[in-house]
Amino acid sequence: MTIERLWRSLLGLAGVFLVIGGPLHPKSNPALSFEASTANMLADPHWPLSHGLMLAGELALVFALLGIKRRADLSLTLRRVVQVAFVASILGVVEMTFHLLALFDREALLAGTATPVLTAHLTLAALTYPIFGLSMAALAFVGARGRMVGGASIALLGIVGGIMDAASAPIVVLTHNQQFTWLFMGMAPLALWMCLAAVWPRARIRIP
């Protein structure tokens, strides 16, 4: 079976992993400094499981988008949106790998010394989240036309989730303002959109 035929299964799998992994993410403590709160999260036993599941979800999403990208019935606009989302998802896998491994920099963070893995994660997050979130919001919007990917009834989940996700890392990472960590919850409606889009009624054929 070709990957073009597997995109629905892969998109649903991505959504499931993200829906499960996201809520397991340790919560920040706004009463502490950004560094101290981050150190507490890195020490949480849920950190490896949460980020391992999200990394698996993002890997599944890469292949789901590859499958969508190879479909012959996409409009030109949708094909371009999927291409951007595909590249953004690859960058997301790289970022999430550093995100997962950042736990090894906890002692250095507490000691005030260099934290190369954590710093790479935060830098990549501030750069990649906007591209990923906005491209996925665009995919939900454009994909709803003709039910190419999902449909109009669920598009708002992907749009709102994608926009929230796009804003989360730049705001929190660049300002260290933990009052905005609720924006990271945008992954929940976005992941739910993935699950629903995976089983949404079949699209009618459109010629590019």
PDB file of C-alpha atoms in Angstrom:
ATOM      1  CA  MET A   1       0.000   0.000   0.000  1.00  0.00           C
ATOM      2  CA  THR A   2       1.403   3.394  -1.020  1.00  0.00           C
ATOM      3  CA  ILE A   3       1.800   6.268   1.416  1.00  0.00           C
ATOM      4  CA  GLU A   4      -0.862   8.213  -0.506  1.00  0.00           C
ATOM      5  CA  ARG A   5      -3.372   5.638   0.739  1.00  0.00           C
ATOM      6  CA  LEU A   6      -2.021   5.634   4.290  1.00  0.00           C
ATOM      7  CA  TRP A   7      -2.235   9.360   4.986  1.00  0.00           C
ATOM      8  CA  ARG A   8      -5.535   9.065   6.857  1.00  0.00           C
ATOM      9  CA  SER A   9      -4.226   6.372   9.199  1.00  0.00           C
ATOM     10  CA  LEU A  10      -1.002   8.294   9.778  1.00  0.00           C
ATOM     11  CA  LEU A  11      -2.842  11.566  10.419  1.00  0.00           C
ATOM     12  CA  GLY A  12      -5.139   9.859  12.906  1.00  0.00           C
ATOM     13  CA  LEU A  13      -2.179   8.201  14.620  1.00  0.00           C
ATOM     14  CA  ALA A  14      -0.418  11.563  14.863  1.00  0.00           C
ATOM     15  CA  GLY A  15      -3.501  13.100  16.449  1.00  0.00           C
ATOM     16  CA  VAL A  16      -3.848  10.275  18.980  1.00  0.00           C
ATOM     17  CA  PHE A  17      -0.205  10.496  20.081  1.00  0.00           C
ATOM     18  CA  LEU A  18      -0.451  14.285  20.442  1.00  0.00           C
ATOM     19  CA  VAL A  19      -3.776  14.134  22.278  1.00  0.00           C
ATOM     20  CA  ILE A  20      -2.286  11.707  24.811  1.00  0.00           C
ATOM     21  CA  GLY A  21       1.188  13.226  25.090  1.00  0.00           C
ATOM     22  CA  GLY A  22       0.180  16.873  25.361  1.00  0.00           C
ATOM     23  CA  PRO A  23      -1.750  16.698  28.661  1.00  0.00           C
ATOM     24  CA  LEU A  24       1.105  14.718  30.226  1.00  0.00           C
ATOM     25  CA  HIS A  25       3.454  17.675  29.767  1.00  0.00           C
ATOM     26  CA  PRO A  26       4.599  19.011  33.164  1.00  0.00           C
ATOM     27  CA  LYS A  27       2.966  22.287  34.169  1.00  0.00           C
ATOM     28  CA  SER A  28       4.972  25.462  34.632  1.00  0.00           C
ATOM     29  CA  ASN A  29       4.932  27.362  37.931  1.00  0.00           C
ATOM     30  CA  PRO A  30       4.426  31.104  37.324  1.00  0.00           C
ATOM     31  CA  ALA A  31       5.403  31.791  40.941  1.00  0.00           C
ATOM     32  CA  LEU A  32       8.969  30.777  40.073  1.00  0.00           C
ATOM     33  CA  SER A  33      11.439  32.326  37.640  1.00  0.00           C
ATOM     34  CA  PHE A  34      11.400  30.989  34.093  1.00  0.00           C
ATOM     35  CA  GLU A  35      14.643  29.095  34.746  1.00  0.00           C
ATOM     36  CA  ALA A  36      13.489  27.582  38.061  1.00  0.00           C
ATOM     37  CA  SER A  37      10.109  26.625  36.612  1.00  0.00           C
ATOM     38  CA  THR A  38      11.822  25.010  33.613  1.00  0.00           C
ATOM     39  CA  ALA A  39      14.165  23.070  35.919  1.00  0.00           C
ATOM     40  CA  ASN A  40      11.154  21.733  37.826  1.00  0.00           C
ATOM     41  CA  MET A  41       9.496  20.594  34.615  1.00  0.00           C
ATOM     42  CA  LEU A  42      12.682  18.890  33.430  1.00  0.00           C
ATOM     43  CA  ALA A  43      12.748  16.898  36.675  1.00  0.00           C
ATOM     44  CA  ASP A  44       9.162  15.713  36.300  1.00  0.00           C
ATOM     45  CA  PRO A  45       8.968  11.947  35.564  1.00  0.00           C
ATOM     46  CA  HIS A  46       6.324  12.635  32.902  1.00  0.00           C
ATOM     47  CA  TRP A  47       8.768  14.653  30.784  1.00  0.00           C
ATOM     48  CA  PRO A  48      10.218  11.675  28.804  1.00  0.00           C
ATOM     49  CA  LEU A  49       6.832  10.007  28.265  1.00  0.00           C
ATOM     50  CA  SER A  50       5.062  13.202  27.238  1.00  0.00           C
ATOM     51  CA  HIS A  51       7.701  14.273  24.767  1.00  0.00           C
ATOM     52  CA  GLY A  52       8.299  10.741  23.505  1.00  0.00           C
ATOM     53  CA  LEU A  53       4.610  10.486  22.586  1.00  0.00           C
ATOM     54  CA  MET A  54       4.607  13.930  20.985  1.00  0.00           C
ATOM     55  CA  LEU A  55       7.744  13.102  19.020  1.00  0.00           C
ATOM     56  CA  ALA A  56       6.052   9.923  17.751  1.00  0.00           C
ATOM     57  CA  GLY A  57       3.034  12.032  16.807  1.00  0.00           C
ATOM     58  CA  GLU A  58       5.109  14.536  14.897  1.00  0.00           C
ATOM     59  CA  LEU A  59       6.926  11.752  13.052  1.00  0.00           C
ATOM     60  CA  ALA A  60       3.587  10.239  12.045  1.00  0.00           C
ATOM     61  CA  LEU A  61       2.465  13.696  10.900  1.00  0.00           C
ATOM     62  CA  VAL A  62       5.521  14.037   8.641  1.00  0.00           C
ATOM     63  CA  PHE A  63       4.559  10.871   6.769  1.00  0.00           C
ATOM     64  CA  ALA A  64       0.863  11.796   6.748  1.00  0.00           C
ATOM     65  CA  LEU A  65       1.682  15.112   5.080  1.00  0.00           C
ATOM     66  CA  LEU A  66       3.999  13.336   2.655  1.00  0.00           C
ATOM     67  CA  GLY A  67       1.097  11.092   1.703  1.00  0.00           C
ATOM     68  CA  ILE A  68      -1.236  14.061   1.225  1.00  0.00           C
ATOM     69  CA  LYS A  69       1.423  15.889  -0.772  1.00  0.00           C
ATOM     70  CA  ARG A  70       1.662  13.000  -3.235  1.00  0.00           C
ATOM     71  CA  ARG A  71      -2.059  12.911  -3.983  1.00  0.00           C
ATOM     72  CA  ALA A  72      -2.939  13.733  -7.566  1.00  0.00           C
ATOM     73  CA  ASP A  73      -6.269  15.405  -6.771  1.00  0.00           C
ATOM     74  CA  LEU A  74      -5.034  18.429  -4.805  1.00  0.00           C
ATOM     75  CA  SER A  75      -5.677  21.984  -5.885  1.00  0.00           C
ATOM     76  CA  LEU A  76      -2.579  24.093  -6.517  1.00  0.00           C
ATOM     77  CA  THR A  77      -3.243  26.197  -3.395  1.00  0.00           C
ATOM     78  CA  LEU A  78      -3.648  23.165  -1.166  1.00  0.00           C
ATOM     79  CA  ARG A  79      -0.534  21.552  -2.613  1.00  0.00           C
ATOM     80  CA  ARG A  80       1.503  24.629  -1.693  1.00  0.00           C
ATOM     81  CA  VAL A  81       0.063  24.730   1.826  1.00  0.00           C
ATOM     82  CA  VAL A  82       0.814  21.036   2.345  1.00  0.00           C
ATOM     83  CA  GLN A  83       4.384  21.553   1.126  1.00  0.00           C
ATOM     84  CA  VAL A  84       4.982  24.277   3.733  1.00  0.00           C
ATOM     85  CA  ALA A  85       3.338  22.191   6.459  1.00  0.00           C
ATOM     86  CA  PHE A  86       5.468  19.190   5.454  1.00  0.00           C
ATOM     87  CA  VAL A  87       8.721  21.160   5.800  1.00  0.00           C
ATOM     88  CA  ALA A  88       7.474  22.688   9.074  1.00  0.00           C
ATOM     89  CA  SER A  89       6.650  19.235  10.446  1.00  0.00           C
ATOM     90  CA  ILE A  90      10.191  18.042   9.723  1.00  0.00           C
ATOM     91  CA  LEU A  91      11.545  21.061  11.596  1.00  0.00           C
ATOM     92  CA  GLY A  92       9.096  20.198  14.370  1.00  0.00           C
ATOM     93  CA  VAL A  93      10.577  16.712  14.680  1.00  0.00           C
ATOM     94  CA  VAL A  94      14.064  18.212  15.041  1.00  0.00           C
ATOM     95  CA  GLU A  95      12.804  20.670  17.668  1.00  0.00           C
ATOM     96  CA  MET A  96      10.911  17.981  19.591  1.00  0.00           C
ATOM     97  CA  THR A  97      14.019  15.795  19.685  1.00  0.00           C
ATOM     98  CA  PHE A  98      15.941  18.587  21.420  1.00  0.00           C
ATOM     99  CA  HIS A  99      12.827  19.228  23.544  1.00  0.00           C
ATOM    100  CA  LEU A 100      12.862  15.627  24.769  1.00  0.00           C
ATOM    101  CA  LEU A 101      16.621  15.572  25.411  1.00  0.00           C
ATOM    102  CA  ALA A 102      16.622  18.931  27.209  1.00  0.00           C
ATOM    103  CA  LEU A 103      16.152  17.067  30.494  1.00  0.00           C
ATOM    104  CA  PHE A 104      19.882  16.257  30.433  1.00  0.00           C
ATOM    105  CA  ASP A 105      20.646  19.987  30.835  1.00  0.00           C
ATOM    106  CA  ARG A 106      18.755  20.351  34.122  1.00  0.00           C
ATOM    107  CA  GLU A 107      21.804  20.315  36.381  1.00  0.00           C
ATOM    108  CA  ALA A 108      23.573  22.848  34.178  1.00  0.00           C
ATOM    109  CA  LEU A 109      20.486  25.072  34.253  1.00  0.00           C
ATOM    110  CA  LEU A 110      20.408  24.989  38.041  1.00  0.00           C
ATOM    111  CA  ALA A 111      24.146  25.696  38.180  1.00  0.00           C
ATOM    112  CA  GLY A 112      23.852  28.599  35.757  1.00  0.00           C
ATOM    113  CA  THR A 113      26.246  27.055  33.233  1.00  0.00           C
ATOM    114  CA  ALA A 114      25.831  26.384  29.502  1.00  0.00           C
ATOM    115  CA  THR A 115      22.708  24.458  28.459  1.00  0.00           C
ATOM    116  CA  PRO A 116      23.305  23.641  24.769  1.00  0.00           C
ATOM    117  CA  VAL A 117      20.433  21.172  24.320  1.00  0.00           C
ATOM    118  CA  LEU A 118      17.877  23.253  26.206  1.00  0.00           C
ATOM    119  CA  THR A 119      18.993  26.399  24.408  1.00  0.00           C
ATOM    120  CA  ALA A 120      18.704  24.651  21.038  1.00  0.00           C
ATOM    121  CA  HIS A 121      15.192  23.512  21.952  1.00  0.00           C
ATOM    122  CA  LEU A 122      14.053  26.989  23.012  1.00  0.00           C
ATOM    123  CA  THR A 123      15.619  28.673  19.981  1.00  0.00           C
ATOM    124  CA  LEU A 124      14.110  26.185  17.549  1.00  0.00           C
ATOM    125  CA  ALA A 125      10.736  26.386  19.292  1.00  0.00           C
ATOM    126  CA  ALA A 126      10.587  30.169  18.904  1.00  0.00           C
ATOM    127  CA  LEU A 127      11.418  29.806  15.201  1.00  0.00           C
ATOM    128  CA  THR A 128       9.475  26.717  14.189  1.00  0.00           C
ATOM    129  CA  TYR A 129       6.221  26.973  16.148  1.00  0.00           C
ATOM    130  CA  PRO A 130       4.927  29.949  14.122  1.00  0.00           C
ATOM    131  CA  ILE A 131       5.668  28.218  10.801  1.00  0.00           C
ATOM    132  CA  PHE A 132       4.185  24.931  11.934  1.00  0.00           C
ATOM    133  CA  GLY A 133       1.109  26.360  13.634  1.00  0.00           C
ATOM    134  CA  LEU A 134       0.169  28.762  10.855  1.00  0.00           C
ATOM    135  CA  SER A 135       0.762  26.195   8.111  1.00  0.00           C
ATOM    136  CA  MET A 136      -1.455  23.676   9.919  1.00  0.00           C
ATOM    137  CA  ALA A 137      -4.142  26.343  10.421  1.00  0.00           C
ATOM    138  CA  ALA A 138      -3.929  27.058   6.688  1.00  0.00           C
ATOM    139  CA  LEU A 139      -4.178  23.322   5.949  1.00  0.00           C
ATOM    140  CA  ALA A 140      -7.359  23.085   8.023  1.00  0.00           C
ATOM    141  CA  PHE A 141      -8.826  26.105   6.224  1.00  0.00           C
ATOM    142  CA  VAL A 142      -7.825  25.320   2.650  1.00  0.00           C
ATOM    143  CA  GLY A 143      -8.263  21.572   3.095  1.00  0.00           C
ATOM    144  CA  ALA A 144     -11.908  22.089   4.061  1.00  0.00           C
ATOM    145  CA  ARG A 145     -12.709  23.228   0.534  1.00  0.00           C
ATOM    146  CA  GLY A 146     -14.237  20.281  -1.276  1.00  0.00           C
ATOM    147  CA  ARG A 147     -13.364  18.103   1.760  1.00  0.00           C
ATOM    148  CA  MET A 148      -9.841  17.517   0.496  1.00  0.00           C
ATOM    149  CA  VAL A 149      -8.552  17.263   4.095  1.00  0.00           C
ATOM    150  CA  GLY A 150     -11.232  17.374   6.754  1.00  0.00           C
ATOM    151  CA  GLY A 151     -14.224  19.618   6.198  1.00  0.00           C
ATOM    152  CA  ALA A 152     -15.845  22.923   7.085  1.00  0.00           C
ATOM    153  CA  SER A 153     -17.509  21.506  10.213  1.00  0.00           C
ATOM    154  CA  ILE A 154     -14.174  20.779  11.902  1.00  0.00           C
ATOM    155  CA  ALA A 155     -11.910  23.370  10.269  1.00  0.00           C
ATOM    156  CA  LEU A 156     -12.233  25.806  13.185  1.00  0.00           C
ATOM    157  CA  LEU A 157     -10.537  23.306  15.499  1.00  0.00           C
ATOM    158  CA  GLY A 158      -7.455  23.208  13.294  1.00  0.00           C
ATOM    159  CA  ILE A 159      -7.458  26.957  12.637  1.00  0.00           C
ATOM    160  CA  VAL A 160      -7.765  28.033  16.277  1.00  0.00           C
ATOM    161  CA  GLY A 161      -5.406  25.298  17.480  1.00  0.00           C
ATOM    162  CA  GLY A 162      -2.821  26.151  14.847  1.00  0.00           C
ATOM    163  CA  ILE A 163      -2.906  29.884  15.609  1.00  0.00           C
ATOM    164  CA  MET A 164      -2.583  29.276  19.344  1.00  0.00           C
ATOM    165  CA  ASP A 165       0.305  26.881  18.754  1.00  0.00           C
ATOM    166  CA  ALA A 166       1.996  29.413  16.468  1.00  0.00           C
ATOM    167  CA  ALA A 167       1.844  32.121  19.128  1.00  0.00           C
ATOM    168  CA  SER A 168       2.791  29.988  22.141  1.00  0.00           C
ATOM    169  CA  ALA A 169       6.536  29.449  21.918  1.00  0.00           C
ATOM    170  CA  PRO A 170       7.537  32.909  20.618  1.00  0.00           C
ATOM    171  CA  ILE A 171       5.571  34.664  23.368  1.00  0.00           C
ATOM    172  CA  VAL A 172       6.613  32.426  26.270  1.00  0.00           C
ATOM    173  CA  VAL A 173      10.207  31.767  25.201  1.00  0.00           C
ATOM    174  CA  LEU A 174      11.069  35.310  24.140  1.00  0.00           C
ATOM    175  CA  THR A 175       9.349  37.098  27.029  1.00  0.00           C
ATOM    176  CA  HIS A 176       9.695  34.382  29.720  1.00  0.00           C
ATOM    177  CA  ASN A 177       6.137  35.309  30.679  1.00  0.00           C
ATOM    178  CA  GLN A 178       4.615  32.081  31.961  1.00  0.00           C
ATOM    179  CA  GLN A 179       1.146  33.608  32.154  1.00  0.00           C
ATOM    180  CA  PHE A 180       0.812  32.751  28.460  1.00  0.00           C
ATOM    181  CA  THR A 181       1.653  29.044  28.729  1.00  0.00           C
ATOM    182  CA  TRP A 182      -2.062  28.331  28.188  1.00  0.00           C
ATOM    183  CA  LEU A 183      -1.386  29.006  24.496  1.00  0.00           C
ATOM    184  CA  PHE A 184       0.399  25.647  24.314  1.00  0.00           C
ATOM    185  CA  MET A 185      -3.013  24.060  24.840  1.00  0.00           C
ATOM    186  CA  GLY A 186      -3.667  24.919  21.196  1.00  0.00           C
ATOM    187  CA  MET A 187      -2.124  21.557  20.338  1.00  0.00           C
ATOM    188  CA  ALA A 188      -5.225  19.869  21.801  1.00  0.00           C
ATOM    189  CA  PRO A 189      -7.807  21.194  19.293  1.00  0.00           C
ATOM    190  CA  LEU A 190      -5.235  20.859  16.505  1.00  0.00           C
ATOM    191  CA  ALA A 191      -4.633  17.199  17.392  1.00  0.00           C
ATOM    192  CA  LEU A 192      -8.384  16.626  17.648  1.00  0.00           C
ATOM    193  CA  TRP A 193      -8.748  18.110  14.161  1.00  0.00           C
ATOM    194  CA  MET A 194      -6.157  15.600  12.915  1.00  0.00           C
ATOM    195  CA  CYS A 195      -8.131  12.714  14.423  1.00  0.00           C
ATOM    196  CA  LEU A 196     -11.383  13.920  12.879  1.00  0.00           C
ATOM    197  CA  ALA A 197      -9.845  14.792   9.498  1.00  0.00           C
ATOM    198  CA  ALA A 198      -8.470  11.259   9.327  1.00  0.00           C
ATOM    199  CA  VAL A 199     -11.985   9.801   9.286  1.00  0.00           C
ATOM    200  CA  TRP A 200     -13.835  12.636   7.549  1.00  0.00           C
ATOM    201  CA  PRO A 201     -15.956  11.693   4.503  1.00  0.00           C
ATOM    202  CA  ARG A 202     -14.006  11.100   1.342  1.00  0.00           C
ATOM    203  CA  ALA A 203     -13.271  14.118  -0.823  1.00  0.00           C
ATOM    204  CA  ARG A 204     -14.564  14.525  -4.300  1.00  0.00           C
ATOM    205  CA  ILE A 205     -11.922  14.572  -7.020  1.00  0.00           C
ATOM    206  CA  ARG A 206     -10.558  17.936  -8.044  1.00  0.00           C
ATOM    207  CA  ILE A 207      -8.162  18.575 -10.879  1.00  0.00           C
ATOM    208  CA  PRO A 208      -5.136  20.756  -9.916  1.00  0.00           C
TER     209      PRO A 208
END
